[in-house]
Tab-separated table of C-alpha atoms in Angstrom:
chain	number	residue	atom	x	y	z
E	1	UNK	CA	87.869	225.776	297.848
E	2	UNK	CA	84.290	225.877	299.108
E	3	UNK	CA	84.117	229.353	298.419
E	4	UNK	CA	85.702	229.034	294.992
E	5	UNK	CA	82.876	226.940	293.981
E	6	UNK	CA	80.078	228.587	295.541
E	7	UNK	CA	81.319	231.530	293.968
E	8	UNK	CA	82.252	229.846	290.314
E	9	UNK	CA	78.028	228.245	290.775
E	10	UNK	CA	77.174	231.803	291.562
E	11	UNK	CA	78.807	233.367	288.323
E	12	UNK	CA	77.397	230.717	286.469
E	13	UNK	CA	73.792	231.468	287.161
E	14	UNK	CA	74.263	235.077	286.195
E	15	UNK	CA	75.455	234.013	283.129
E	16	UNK	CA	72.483	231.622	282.280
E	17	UNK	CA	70.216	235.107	283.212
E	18	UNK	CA	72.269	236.808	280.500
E	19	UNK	CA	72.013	234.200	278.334
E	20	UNK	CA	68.205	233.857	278.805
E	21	UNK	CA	68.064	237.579	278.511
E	22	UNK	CA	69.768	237.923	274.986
E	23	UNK	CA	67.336	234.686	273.676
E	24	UNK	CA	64.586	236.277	274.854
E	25	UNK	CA	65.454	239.813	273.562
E	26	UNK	CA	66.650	238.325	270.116
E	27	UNK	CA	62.952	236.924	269.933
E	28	UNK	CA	61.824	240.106	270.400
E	29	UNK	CA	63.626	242.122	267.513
E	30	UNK	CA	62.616	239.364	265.315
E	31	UNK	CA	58.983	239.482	266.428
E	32	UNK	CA	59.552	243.553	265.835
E	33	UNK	CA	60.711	243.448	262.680
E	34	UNK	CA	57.853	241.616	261.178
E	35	UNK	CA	59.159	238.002	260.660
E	36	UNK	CA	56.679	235.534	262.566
E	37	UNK	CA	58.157	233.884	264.796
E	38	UNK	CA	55.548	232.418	267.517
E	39	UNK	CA	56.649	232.559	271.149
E	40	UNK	CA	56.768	229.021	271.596
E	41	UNK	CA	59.936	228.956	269.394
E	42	UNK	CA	61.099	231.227	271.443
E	43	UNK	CA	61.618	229.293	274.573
E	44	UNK	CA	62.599	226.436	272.927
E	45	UNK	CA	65.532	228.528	271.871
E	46	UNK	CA	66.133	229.629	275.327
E	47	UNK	CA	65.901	226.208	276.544
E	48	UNK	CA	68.476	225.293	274.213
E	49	UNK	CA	70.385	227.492	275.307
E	50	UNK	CA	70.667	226.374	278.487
E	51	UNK	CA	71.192	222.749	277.283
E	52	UNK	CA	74.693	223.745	275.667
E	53	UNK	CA	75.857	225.290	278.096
């Protein structure tokens, strides 16, 4: 049961790195493509993210 969890806590971090990932890419295209989005907005996004999870 250990194990399970440890495991399950492990699985869940590589998701939030996805997660963070994607944000942070997303900001990216948008930033590429000419809209202005500051970075700033950026991480807040990402740390919303991570709040709904």
């Amino acid at each position: 049961m250990v194990e399970l969890k440890r495991r399950n806590a492990e699985l869940e971090q590589q998701i939030l790195t996805i997660k963070l990932s994607l944000e942070f890419v997303l900001c990216g295209e948008k930033l590429g493509t000419g809209h202005s989005i500051p970075l700033p907005v950026c991480v807040v996004g990402a740390i919303q993210a991570i709040q709904e999870m």
